mmCIF file of C-alpha atoms and ligand atoms in Angstrom:
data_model
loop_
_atom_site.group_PDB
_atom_site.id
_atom_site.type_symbol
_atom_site.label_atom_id
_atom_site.label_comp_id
_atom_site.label_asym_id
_atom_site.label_seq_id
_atom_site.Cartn_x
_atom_site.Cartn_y
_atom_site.Cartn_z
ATOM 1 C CA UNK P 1 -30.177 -11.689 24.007
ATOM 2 C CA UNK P 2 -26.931 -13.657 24.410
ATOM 3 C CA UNK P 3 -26.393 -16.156 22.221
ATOM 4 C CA UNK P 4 -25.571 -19.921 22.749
ATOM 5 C CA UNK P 5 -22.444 -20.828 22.010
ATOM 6 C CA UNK P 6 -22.346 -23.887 19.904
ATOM 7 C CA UNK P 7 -18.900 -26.209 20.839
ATOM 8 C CA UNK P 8 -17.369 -27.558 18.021
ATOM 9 C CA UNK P 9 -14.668 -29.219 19.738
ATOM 10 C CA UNK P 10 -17.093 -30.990 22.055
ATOM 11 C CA UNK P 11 -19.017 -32.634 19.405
ATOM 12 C CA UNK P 12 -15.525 -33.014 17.324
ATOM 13 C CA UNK P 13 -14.731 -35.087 20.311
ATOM 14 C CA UNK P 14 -17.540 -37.265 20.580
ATOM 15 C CA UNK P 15 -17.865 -37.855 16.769
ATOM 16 C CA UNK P 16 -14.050 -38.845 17.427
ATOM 17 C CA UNK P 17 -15.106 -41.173 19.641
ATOM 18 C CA UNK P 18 -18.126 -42.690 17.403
ATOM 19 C CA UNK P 19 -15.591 -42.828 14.780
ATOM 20 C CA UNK P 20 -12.822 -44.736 16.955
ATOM 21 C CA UNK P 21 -15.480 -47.390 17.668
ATOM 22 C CA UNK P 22 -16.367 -47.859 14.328
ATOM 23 C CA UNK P 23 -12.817 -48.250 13.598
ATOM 24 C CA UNK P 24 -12.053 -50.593 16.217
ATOM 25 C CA UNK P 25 -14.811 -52.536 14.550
ATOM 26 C CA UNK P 26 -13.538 -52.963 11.490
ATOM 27 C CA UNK P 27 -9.995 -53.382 12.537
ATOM 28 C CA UNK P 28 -11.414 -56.471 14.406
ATOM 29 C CA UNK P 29 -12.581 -58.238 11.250
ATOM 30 C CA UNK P 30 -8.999 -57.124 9.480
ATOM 31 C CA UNK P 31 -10.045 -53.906 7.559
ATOM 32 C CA UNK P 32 -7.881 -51.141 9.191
ATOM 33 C CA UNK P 33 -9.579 -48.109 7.407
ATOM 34 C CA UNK P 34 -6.750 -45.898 6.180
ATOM 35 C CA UNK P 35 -6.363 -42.256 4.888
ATOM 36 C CA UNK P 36 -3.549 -41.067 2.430
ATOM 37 C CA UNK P 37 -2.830 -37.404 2.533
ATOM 38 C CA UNK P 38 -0.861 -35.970 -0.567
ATOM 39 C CA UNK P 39 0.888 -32.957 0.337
ATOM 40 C CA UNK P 40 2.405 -30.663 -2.692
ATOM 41 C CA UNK P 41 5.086 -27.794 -1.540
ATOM 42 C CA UNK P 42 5.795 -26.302 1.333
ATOM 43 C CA UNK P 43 2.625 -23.853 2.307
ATOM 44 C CA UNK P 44 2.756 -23.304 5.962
ATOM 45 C CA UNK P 45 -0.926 -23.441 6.595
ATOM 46 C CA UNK P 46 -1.177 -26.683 4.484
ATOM 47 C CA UNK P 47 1.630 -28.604 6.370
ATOM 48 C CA UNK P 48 -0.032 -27.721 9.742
ATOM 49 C CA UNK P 49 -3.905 -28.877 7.889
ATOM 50 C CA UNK P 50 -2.491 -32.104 6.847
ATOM 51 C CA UNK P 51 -0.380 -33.302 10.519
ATOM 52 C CA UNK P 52 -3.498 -32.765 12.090
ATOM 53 C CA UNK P 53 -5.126 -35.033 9.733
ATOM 54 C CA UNK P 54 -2.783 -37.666 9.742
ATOM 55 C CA UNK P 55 -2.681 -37.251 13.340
ATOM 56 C CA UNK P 56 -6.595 -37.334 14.184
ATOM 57 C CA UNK P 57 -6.522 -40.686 11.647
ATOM 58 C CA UNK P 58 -4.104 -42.302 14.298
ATOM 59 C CA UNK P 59 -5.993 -40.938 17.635
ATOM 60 C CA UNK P 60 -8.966 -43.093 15.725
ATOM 61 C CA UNK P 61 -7.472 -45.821 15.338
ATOM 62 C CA UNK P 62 -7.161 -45.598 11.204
ATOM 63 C CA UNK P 63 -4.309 -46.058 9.316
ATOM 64 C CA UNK P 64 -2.500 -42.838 7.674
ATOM 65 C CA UNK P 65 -0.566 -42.390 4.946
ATOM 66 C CA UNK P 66 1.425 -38.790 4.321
ATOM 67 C CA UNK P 67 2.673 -38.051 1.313
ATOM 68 C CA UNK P 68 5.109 -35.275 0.770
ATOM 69 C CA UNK P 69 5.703 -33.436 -3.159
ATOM 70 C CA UNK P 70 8.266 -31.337 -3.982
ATOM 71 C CA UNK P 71 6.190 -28.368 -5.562
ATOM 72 C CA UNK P 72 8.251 -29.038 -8.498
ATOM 73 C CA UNK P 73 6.181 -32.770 -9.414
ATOM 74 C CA UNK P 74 4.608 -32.348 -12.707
ATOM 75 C CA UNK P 75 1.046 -32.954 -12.776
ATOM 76 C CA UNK P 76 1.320 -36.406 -14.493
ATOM 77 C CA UNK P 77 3.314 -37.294 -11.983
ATOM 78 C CA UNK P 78 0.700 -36.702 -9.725
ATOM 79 C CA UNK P 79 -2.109 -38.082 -11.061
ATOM 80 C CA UNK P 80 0.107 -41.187 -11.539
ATOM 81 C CA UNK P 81 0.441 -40.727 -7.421
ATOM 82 C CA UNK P 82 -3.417 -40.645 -7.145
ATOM 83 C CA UNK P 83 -4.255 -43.777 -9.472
ATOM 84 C CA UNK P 84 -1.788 -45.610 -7.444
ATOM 85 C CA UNK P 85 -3.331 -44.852 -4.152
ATOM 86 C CA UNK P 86 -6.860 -45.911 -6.154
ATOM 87 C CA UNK P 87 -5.549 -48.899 -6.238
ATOM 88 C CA UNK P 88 -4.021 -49.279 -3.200
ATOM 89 C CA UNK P 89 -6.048 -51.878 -0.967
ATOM 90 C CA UNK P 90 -5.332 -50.548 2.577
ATOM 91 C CA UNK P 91 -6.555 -47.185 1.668
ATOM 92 C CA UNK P 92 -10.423 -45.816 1.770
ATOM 93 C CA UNK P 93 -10.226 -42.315 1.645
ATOM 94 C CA UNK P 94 -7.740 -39.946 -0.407
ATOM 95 C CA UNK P 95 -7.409 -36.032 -0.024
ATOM 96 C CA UNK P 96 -5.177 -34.132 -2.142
ATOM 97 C CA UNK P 97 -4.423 -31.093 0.100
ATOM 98 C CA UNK P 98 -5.121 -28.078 -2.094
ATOM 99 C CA UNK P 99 -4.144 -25.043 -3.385
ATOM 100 C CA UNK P 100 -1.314 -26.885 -5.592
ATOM 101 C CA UNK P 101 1.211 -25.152 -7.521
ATOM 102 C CA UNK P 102 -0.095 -23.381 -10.669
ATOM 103 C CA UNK P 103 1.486 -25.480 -13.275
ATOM 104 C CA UNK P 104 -1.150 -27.983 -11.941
ATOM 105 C CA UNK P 105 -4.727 -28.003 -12.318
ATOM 106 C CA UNK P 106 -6.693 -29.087 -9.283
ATOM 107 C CA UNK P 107 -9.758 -29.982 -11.208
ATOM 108 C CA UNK P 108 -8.042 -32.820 -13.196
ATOM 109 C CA UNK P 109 -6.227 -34.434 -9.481
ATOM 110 C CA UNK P 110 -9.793 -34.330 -8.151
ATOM 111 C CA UNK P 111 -11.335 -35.888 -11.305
ATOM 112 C CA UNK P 112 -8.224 -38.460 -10.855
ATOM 113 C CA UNK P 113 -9.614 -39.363 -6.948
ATOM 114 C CA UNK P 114 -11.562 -42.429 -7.128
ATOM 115 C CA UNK P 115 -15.230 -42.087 -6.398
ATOM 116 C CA UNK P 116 -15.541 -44.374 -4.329
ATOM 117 C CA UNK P 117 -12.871 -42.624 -1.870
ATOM 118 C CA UNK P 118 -12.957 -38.961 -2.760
ATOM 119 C CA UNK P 119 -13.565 -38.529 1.182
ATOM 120 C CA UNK P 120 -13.706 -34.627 0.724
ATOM 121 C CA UNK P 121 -16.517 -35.031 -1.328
ATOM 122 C CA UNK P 122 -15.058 -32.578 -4.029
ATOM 123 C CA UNK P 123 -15.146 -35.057 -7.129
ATOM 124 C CA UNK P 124 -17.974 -33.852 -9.517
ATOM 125 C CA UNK P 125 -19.420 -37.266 -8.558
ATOM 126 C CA UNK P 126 -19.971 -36.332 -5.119
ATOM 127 C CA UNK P 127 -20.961 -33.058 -5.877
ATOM 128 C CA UNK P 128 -23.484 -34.303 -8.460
ATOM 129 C CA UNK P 129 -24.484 -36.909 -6.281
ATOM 130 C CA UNK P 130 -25.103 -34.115 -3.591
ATOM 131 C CA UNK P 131 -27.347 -32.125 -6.774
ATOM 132 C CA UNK P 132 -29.706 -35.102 -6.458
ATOM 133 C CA UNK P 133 -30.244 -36.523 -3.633
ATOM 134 C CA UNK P 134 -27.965 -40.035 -4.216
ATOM 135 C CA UNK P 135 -25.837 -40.758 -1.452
ATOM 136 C CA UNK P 136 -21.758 -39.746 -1.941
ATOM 137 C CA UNK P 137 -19.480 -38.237 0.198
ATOM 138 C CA UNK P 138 -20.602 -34.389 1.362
ATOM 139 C CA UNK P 139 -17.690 -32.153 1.637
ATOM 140 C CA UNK P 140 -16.521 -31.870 5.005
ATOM 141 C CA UNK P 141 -16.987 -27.965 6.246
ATOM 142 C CA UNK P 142 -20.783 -28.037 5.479
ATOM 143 C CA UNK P 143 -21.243 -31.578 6.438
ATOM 144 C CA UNK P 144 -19.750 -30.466 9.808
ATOM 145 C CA UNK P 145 -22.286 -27.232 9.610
ATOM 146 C CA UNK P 146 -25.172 -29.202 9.022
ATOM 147 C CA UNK P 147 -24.195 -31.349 12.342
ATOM 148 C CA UNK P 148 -23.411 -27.977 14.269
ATOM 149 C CA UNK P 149 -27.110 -26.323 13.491
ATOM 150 C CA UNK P 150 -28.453 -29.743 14.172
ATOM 151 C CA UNK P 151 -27.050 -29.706 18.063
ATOM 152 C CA UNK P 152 -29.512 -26.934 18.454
ATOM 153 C CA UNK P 153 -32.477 -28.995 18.105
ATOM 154 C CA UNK P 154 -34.113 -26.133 15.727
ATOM 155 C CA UNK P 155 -36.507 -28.012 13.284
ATOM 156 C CA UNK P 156 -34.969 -26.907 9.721
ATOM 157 C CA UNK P 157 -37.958 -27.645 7.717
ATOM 158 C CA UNK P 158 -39.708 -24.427 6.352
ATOM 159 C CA UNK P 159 -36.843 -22.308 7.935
ATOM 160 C CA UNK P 160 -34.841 -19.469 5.907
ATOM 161 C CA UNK P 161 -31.511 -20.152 5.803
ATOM 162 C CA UNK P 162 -28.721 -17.671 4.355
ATOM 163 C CA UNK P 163 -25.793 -18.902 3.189
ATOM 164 C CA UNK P 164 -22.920 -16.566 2.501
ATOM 165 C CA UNK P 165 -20.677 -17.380 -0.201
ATOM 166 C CA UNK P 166 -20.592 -19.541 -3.468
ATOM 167 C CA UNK P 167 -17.359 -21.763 -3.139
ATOM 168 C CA UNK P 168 -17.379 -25.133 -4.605
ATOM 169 C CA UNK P 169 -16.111 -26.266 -1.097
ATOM 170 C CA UNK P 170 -18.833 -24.519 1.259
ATOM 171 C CA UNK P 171 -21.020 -22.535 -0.147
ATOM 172 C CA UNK P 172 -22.733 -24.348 -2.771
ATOM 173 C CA UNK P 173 -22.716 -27.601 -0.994
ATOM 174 C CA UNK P 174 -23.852 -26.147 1.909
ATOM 175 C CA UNK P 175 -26.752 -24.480 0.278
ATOM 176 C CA UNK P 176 -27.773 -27.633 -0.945
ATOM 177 C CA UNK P 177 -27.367 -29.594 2.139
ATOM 178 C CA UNK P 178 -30.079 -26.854 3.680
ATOM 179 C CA UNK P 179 -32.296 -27.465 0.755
ATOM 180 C CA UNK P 180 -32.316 -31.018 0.928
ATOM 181 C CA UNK P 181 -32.918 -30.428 4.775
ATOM 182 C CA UNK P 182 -36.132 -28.541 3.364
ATOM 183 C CA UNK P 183 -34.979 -24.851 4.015
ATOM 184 C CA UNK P 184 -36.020 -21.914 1.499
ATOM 185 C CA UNK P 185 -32.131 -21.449 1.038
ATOM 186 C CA UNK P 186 -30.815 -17.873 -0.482
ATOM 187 C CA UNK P 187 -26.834 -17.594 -1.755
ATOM 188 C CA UNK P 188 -25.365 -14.512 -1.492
ATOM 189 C CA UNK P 189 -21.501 -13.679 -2.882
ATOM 190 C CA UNK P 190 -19.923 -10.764 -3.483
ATOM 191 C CA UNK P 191 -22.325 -9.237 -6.475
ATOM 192 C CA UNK P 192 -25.063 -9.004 -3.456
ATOM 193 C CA UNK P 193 -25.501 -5.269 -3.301
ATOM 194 C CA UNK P 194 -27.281 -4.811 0.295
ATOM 195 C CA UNK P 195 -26.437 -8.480 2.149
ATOM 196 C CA UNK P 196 -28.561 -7.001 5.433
ATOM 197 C CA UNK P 197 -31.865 -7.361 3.378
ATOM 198 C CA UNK P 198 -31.295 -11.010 3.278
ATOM 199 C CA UNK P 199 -29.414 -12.193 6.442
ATOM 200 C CA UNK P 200 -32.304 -10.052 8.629
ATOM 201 C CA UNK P 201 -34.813 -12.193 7.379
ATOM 202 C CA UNK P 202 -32.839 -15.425 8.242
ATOM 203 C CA UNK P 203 -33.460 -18.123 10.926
ATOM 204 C CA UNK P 204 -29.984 -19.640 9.861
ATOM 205 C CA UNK P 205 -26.903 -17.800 8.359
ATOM 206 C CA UNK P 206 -23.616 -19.288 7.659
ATOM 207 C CA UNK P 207 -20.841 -16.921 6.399
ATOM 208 C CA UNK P 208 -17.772 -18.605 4.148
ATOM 209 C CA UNK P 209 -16.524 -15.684 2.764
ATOM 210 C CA UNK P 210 -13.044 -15.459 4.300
ATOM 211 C CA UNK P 211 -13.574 -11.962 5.131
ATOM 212 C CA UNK P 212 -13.911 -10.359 8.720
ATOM 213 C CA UNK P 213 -16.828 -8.413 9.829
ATOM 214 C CA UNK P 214 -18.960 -9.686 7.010
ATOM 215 C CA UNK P 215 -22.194 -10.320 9.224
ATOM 216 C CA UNK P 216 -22.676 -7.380 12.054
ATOM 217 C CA UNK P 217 -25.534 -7.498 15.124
ATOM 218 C CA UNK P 218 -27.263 -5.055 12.755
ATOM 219 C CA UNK P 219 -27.751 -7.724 9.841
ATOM 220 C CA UNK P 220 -29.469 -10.637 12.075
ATOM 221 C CA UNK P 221 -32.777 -11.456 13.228
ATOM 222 C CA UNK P 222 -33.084 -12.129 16.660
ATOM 223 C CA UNK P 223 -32.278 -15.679 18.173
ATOM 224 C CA UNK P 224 -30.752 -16.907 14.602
ATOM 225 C CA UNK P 225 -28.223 -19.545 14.086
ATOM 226 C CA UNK P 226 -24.856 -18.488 13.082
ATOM 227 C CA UNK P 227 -22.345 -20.703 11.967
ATOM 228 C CA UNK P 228 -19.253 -18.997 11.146
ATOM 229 C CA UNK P 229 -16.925 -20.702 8.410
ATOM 230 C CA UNK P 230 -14.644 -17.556 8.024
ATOM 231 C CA UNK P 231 -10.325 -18.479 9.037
ATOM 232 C CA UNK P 232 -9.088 -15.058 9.290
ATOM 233 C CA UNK P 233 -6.461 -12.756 11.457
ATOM 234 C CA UNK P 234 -7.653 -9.764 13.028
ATOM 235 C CA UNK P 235 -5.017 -6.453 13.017
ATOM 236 C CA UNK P 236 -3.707 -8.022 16.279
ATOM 237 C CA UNK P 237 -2.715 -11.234 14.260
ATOM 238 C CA UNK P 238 -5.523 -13.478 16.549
ATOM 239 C CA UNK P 239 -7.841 -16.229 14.436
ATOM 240 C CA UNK P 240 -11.198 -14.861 13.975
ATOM 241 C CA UNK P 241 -14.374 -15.453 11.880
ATOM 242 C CA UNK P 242 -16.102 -13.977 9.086
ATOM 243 C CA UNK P 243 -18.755 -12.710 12.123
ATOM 244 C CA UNK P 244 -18.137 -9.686 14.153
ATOM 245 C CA UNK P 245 -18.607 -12.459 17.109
ATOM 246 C CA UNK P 246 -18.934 -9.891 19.961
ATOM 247 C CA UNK P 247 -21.837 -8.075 18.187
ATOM 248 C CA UNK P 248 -23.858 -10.591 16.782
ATOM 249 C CA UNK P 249 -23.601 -12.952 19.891
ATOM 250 C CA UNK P 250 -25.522 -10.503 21.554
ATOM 251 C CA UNK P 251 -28.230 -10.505 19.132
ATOM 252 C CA UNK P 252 -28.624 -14.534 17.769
ATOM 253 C CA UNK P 253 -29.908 -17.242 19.558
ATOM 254 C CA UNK P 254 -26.993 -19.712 18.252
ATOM 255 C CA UNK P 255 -23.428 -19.087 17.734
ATOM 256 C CA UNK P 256 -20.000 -20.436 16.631
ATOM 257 C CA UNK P 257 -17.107 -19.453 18.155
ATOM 258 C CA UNK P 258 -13.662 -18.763 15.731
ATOM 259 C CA UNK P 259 -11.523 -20.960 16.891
ATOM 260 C CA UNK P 260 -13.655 -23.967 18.393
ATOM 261 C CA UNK P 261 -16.798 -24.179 15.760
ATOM 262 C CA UNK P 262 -16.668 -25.296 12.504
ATOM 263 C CA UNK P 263 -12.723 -25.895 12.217
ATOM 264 C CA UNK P 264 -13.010 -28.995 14.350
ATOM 265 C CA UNK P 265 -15.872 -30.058 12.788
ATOM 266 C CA UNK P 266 -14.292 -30.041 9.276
ATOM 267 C CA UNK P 267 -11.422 -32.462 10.485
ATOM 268 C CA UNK P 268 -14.031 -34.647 12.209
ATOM 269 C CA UNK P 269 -16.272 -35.040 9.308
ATOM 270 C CA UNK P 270 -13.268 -35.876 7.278
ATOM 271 C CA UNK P 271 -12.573 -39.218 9.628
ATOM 272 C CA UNK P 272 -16.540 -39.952 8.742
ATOM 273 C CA UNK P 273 -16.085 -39.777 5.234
ATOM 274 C CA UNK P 274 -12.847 -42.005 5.587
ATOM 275 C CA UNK P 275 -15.062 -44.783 7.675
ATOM 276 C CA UNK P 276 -18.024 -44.630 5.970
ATOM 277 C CA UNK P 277 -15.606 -45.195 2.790
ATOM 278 C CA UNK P 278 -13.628 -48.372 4.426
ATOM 279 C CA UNK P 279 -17.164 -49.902 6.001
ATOM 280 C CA UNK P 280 -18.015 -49.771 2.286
ATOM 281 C CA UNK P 281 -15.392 -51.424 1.219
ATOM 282 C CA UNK P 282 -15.542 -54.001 3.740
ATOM 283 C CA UNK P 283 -18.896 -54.755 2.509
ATOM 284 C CA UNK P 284 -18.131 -55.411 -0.988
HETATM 285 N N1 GUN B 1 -7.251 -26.909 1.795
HETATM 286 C C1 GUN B 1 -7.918 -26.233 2.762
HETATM 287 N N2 GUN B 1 -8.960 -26.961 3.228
HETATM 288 C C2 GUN B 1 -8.954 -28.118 2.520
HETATM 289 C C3 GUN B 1 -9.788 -29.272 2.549
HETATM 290 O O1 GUN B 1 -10.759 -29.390 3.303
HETATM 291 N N3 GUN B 1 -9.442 -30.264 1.681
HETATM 292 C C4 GUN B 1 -8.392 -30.156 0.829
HETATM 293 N N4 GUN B 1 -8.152 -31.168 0.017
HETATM 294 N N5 GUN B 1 -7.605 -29.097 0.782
HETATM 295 C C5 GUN B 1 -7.885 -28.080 1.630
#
């Protein structure tokens, strides 16, 4: 069998465009939906993350705010930044790009992120919210996984999906995101001893480890979905997955690509979040 390959930047694209309209719409009745980015140091990785951000908010037609920390800002300082931007009227949706330095702890800056526009959905709110079943914002990689399996038209209920990792970010939410959408969900992480025994028996498996080669043609069931969260370089130095991409394409039925899948996806969902949050606030 080869696989499907599943386009993330396709159906980043036309969420883009969904989003733009809904923009547009609110623009028109004079609530420009804004984003504020807070940026702390100088990680490479991060400053690239957070232009494209900023500059997906302004291909949609949504305000953007960046703001730029010397790593040095205590972390009073910074929460003071984050309660200011809560109260800031032409901004919906905050995201504090992480890591931060070590003298600061992320937990408290996310506790800090109003509710009400904690568009990564990593407030315990969200999460909570997530736990059961309210609506709050879903964190944006398995948000964007959920609407990645769904292109394939596979019916999720009663299906066994395999999730691969226990971050708060992806792992967990994602787990519960395939439980709410009425999967028998297993987690694995790293105190799995044989992860084959579970991924074979999987119709889905999505692997956020941040490891390559975790998931081989030998550990899936024929004509699974496989989303592939995994951000890693291979000995050449080229992106590439958590899935051994080559192998396993030749044995699922679905596939993300590394780069192209879930990457776009995760920036896409993130203008969502920072819409839904402004339409809200339009309506209150
Ligand atoms: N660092 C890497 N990915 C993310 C993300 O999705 N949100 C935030 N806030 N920081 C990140």
């Amino acid at each position: 069998m080869t696989a499907n390959i599943i386009d993330g930047n396709a159906l980043a694209k036309k969420i883009r465009a969904e989003v733009a309209d809904r923009a547009a719409a609110l623009t028109a009745r004079g609530h420009k939906p804004g984003l504020a980015v807070i940026l702390v140091g100088e990680d490479p990785a991060s400053q690239v993350y957070v232009k494209h951000k900023v500059a997906d908010c302004e291909g949609c037609g949504m305000h953007s705010v960046l703001e730029r920390h010397d790593a040095s800002i205590s972390e009073g300082e910074l929460l003071a930044r984050v309660a200011a931007l809560n109260a800031d009227p032409a901004i919906h949706g905050i995201l504090v790009q992480m890591p931060l330095p070590k003298h600061i702890d992320p937990h408290k800056v996310i506790a800090t992120i109003s509710p009400l526009k904690d568009v990564d959905g990593f407030h315990i709110a969200s999460a909570g919210a997530l736990m059961v079943g309210q609506p709050g914002f879903k964190a944006c990689t398995p948000y964007g996984c959920m609407k990645l399996i769904e292109t394939t038209g596979i019916a999720l209920k009663g299906k066994h999906a395999v999730v691969i990792g226990r971050s708060n970010t992806v792992g967990k939410p994602m787990a519960l995101l395939l439980l709410q959408a009425n999967c028998t969900v297993t987690i694995c992480h790293s105190g799995t001893p044989d992860l084959g025994v579970h991924t074979r028996l999987a119709d889905v498996v999505v692997a956020a480890v941040g490891r390559r080669n975790v998931l081989t043609a030998d550990m899936v069931k024929p004509g699974a979905v496989v989303i592939d969260v995994g951000m890693n370089r291979n000995d050449e130095g080229k992106l590439c997955g958590d899935v051994d991409f080559a192998g396993v394409s030749q044995v699922a039925g679905w596939i993300t690509p590394v780069p192209g899948g879930v990457g776009p996806m995760t920036r896409a969902m993130l203008l969502v979040n920072t819409i839904e949050a402004a339409e809200r606030a339009a309506a209150n």
